[in-house]
Short mmCIF file of C-alpha atoms in Angstrom, two decimals:
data_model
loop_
_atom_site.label_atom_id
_atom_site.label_comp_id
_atom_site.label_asym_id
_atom_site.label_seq_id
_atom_site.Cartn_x
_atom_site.Cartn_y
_atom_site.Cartn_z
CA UNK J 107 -18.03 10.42 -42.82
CA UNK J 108 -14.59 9.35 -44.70
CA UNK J 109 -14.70 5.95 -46.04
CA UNK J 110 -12.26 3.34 -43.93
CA UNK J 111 -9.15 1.67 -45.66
CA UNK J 112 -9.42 -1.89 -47.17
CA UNK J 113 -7.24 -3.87 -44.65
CA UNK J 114 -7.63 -7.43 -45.79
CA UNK J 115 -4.32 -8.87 -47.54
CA UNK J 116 -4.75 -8.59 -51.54
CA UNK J 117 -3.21 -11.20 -53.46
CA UNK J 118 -1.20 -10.22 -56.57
CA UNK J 119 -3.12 -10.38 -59.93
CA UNK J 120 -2.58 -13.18 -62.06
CA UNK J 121 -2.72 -16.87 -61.52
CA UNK J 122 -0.18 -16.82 -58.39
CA UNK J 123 -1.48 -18.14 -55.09
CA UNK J 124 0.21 -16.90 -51.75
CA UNK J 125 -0.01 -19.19 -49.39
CA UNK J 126 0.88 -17.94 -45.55
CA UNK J 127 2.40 -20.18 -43.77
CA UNK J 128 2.03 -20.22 -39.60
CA UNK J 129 4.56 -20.34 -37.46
CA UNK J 130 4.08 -22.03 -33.84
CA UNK J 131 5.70 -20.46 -31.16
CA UNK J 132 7.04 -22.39 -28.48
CA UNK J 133 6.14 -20.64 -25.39
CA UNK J 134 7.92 -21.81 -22.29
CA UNK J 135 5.93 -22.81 -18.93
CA UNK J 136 6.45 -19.57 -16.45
CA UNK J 137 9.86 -20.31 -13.45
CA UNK J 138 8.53 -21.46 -10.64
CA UNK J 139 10.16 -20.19 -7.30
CA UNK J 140 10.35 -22.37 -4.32
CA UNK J 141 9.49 -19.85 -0.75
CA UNK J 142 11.41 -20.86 2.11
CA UNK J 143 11.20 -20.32 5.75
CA UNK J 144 15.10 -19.78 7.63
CA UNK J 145 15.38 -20.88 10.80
CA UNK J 146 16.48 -18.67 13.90
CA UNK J 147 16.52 -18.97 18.06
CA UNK J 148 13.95 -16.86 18.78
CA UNK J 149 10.90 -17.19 16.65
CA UNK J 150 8.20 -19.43 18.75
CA UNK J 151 7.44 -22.42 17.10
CA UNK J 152 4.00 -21.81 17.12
CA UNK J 153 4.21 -18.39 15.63
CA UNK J 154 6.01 -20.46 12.22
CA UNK J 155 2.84 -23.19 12.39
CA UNK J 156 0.59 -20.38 12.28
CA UNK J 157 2.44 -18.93 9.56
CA UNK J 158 2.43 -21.59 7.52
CA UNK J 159 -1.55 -22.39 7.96
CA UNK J 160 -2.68 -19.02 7.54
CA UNK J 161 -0.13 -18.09 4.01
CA UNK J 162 0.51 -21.48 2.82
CA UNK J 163 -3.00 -23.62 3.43
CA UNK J 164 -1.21 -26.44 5.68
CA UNK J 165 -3.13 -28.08 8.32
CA UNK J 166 -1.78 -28.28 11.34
CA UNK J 167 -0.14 -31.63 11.32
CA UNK J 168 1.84 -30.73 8.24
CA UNK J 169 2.58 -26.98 9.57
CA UNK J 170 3.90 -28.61 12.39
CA UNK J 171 6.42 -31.20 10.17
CA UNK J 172 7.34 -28.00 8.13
CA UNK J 173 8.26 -26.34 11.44
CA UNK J 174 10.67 -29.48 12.80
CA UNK J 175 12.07 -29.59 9.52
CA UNK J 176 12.79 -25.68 9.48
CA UNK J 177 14.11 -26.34 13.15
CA UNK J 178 16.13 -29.39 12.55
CA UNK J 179 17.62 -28.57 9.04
CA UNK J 180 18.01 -24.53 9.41
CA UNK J 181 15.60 -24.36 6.29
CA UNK J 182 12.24 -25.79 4.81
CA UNK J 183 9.73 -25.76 1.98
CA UNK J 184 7.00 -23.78 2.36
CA UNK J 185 5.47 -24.20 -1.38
CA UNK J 186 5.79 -23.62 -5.15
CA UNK J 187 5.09 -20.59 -7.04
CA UNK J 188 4.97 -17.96 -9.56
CA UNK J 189 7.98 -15.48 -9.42
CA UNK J 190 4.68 -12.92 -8.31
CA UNK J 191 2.68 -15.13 -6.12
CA UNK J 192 6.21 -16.44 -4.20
CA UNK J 193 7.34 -12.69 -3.49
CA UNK J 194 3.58 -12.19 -2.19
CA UNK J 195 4.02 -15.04 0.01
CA UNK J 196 7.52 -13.94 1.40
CA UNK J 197 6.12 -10.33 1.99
CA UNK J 198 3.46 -11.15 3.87
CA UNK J 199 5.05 -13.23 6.04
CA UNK J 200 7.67 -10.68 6.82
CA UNK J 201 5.09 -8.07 7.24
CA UNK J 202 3.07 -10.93 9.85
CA UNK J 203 6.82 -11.65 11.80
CA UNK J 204 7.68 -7.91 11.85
CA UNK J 205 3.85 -7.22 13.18
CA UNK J 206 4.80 -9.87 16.29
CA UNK J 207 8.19 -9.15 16.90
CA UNK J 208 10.28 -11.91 14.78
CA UNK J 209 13.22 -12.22 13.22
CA UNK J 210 11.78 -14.60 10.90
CA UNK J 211 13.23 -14.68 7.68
CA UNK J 212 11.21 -16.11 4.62
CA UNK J 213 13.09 -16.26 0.85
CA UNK J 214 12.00 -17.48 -2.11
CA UNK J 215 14.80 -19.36 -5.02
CA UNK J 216 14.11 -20.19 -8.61
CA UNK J 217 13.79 -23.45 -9.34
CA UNK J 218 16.23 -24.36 -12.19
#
């Protein structure tokens, strides 16, 4: 069997001392994305409160203040996420609307 290289650091001969010196890297918290629910005239109401309790873990009450909002406003929050975990979101709930019928649109925006 060959004999395996010596792959610890050697420090020069003589009296001189290396020191290494570690450098801390600042590593930035990942970009959230905000998913967002559009509003339209023919998406039930109750299809975008189910929506939001089954893919976003509201209970009803605040489903249902999501769903004015979304209604009243032409837009609302749905919840923050990873870039990954938002675009999972917004997929599945075009995949559920598309399923039922719906034009219901669902986007997710950077946060900045």
């Amino acid at each position: 069997m060959p004999k395996q290289p010596d792959l610890t650091p050697q420090l020069p001969s003589g009296d001189a001392t290396a020191v290494v010196e570690r450098r801390r890297q600042r590593v930035r918290p990942p970009k959230l994305y905000q998913v967002l629910l559009l509003n339209d005239d023919f998406t039930p109401m109750e299809f975008v409160v189910q929506v939001l309790q089954e893919f976003f873990n509201k209970d009803r009450e605040s489903a249902t203040q999501i769903m004015l909002k979304i209604h009243l406003e032409g837009r609302g929050l749905c919840g923050v996420f990873s870039r990954d975990i938002a675009q999972t979101k917004v997929d599945q709930v075009l995949q559920a609307a598309a399923q039922q019928g719906h034009p219901l649109q669902c986007v997710s925006e950077p946060i900045e």
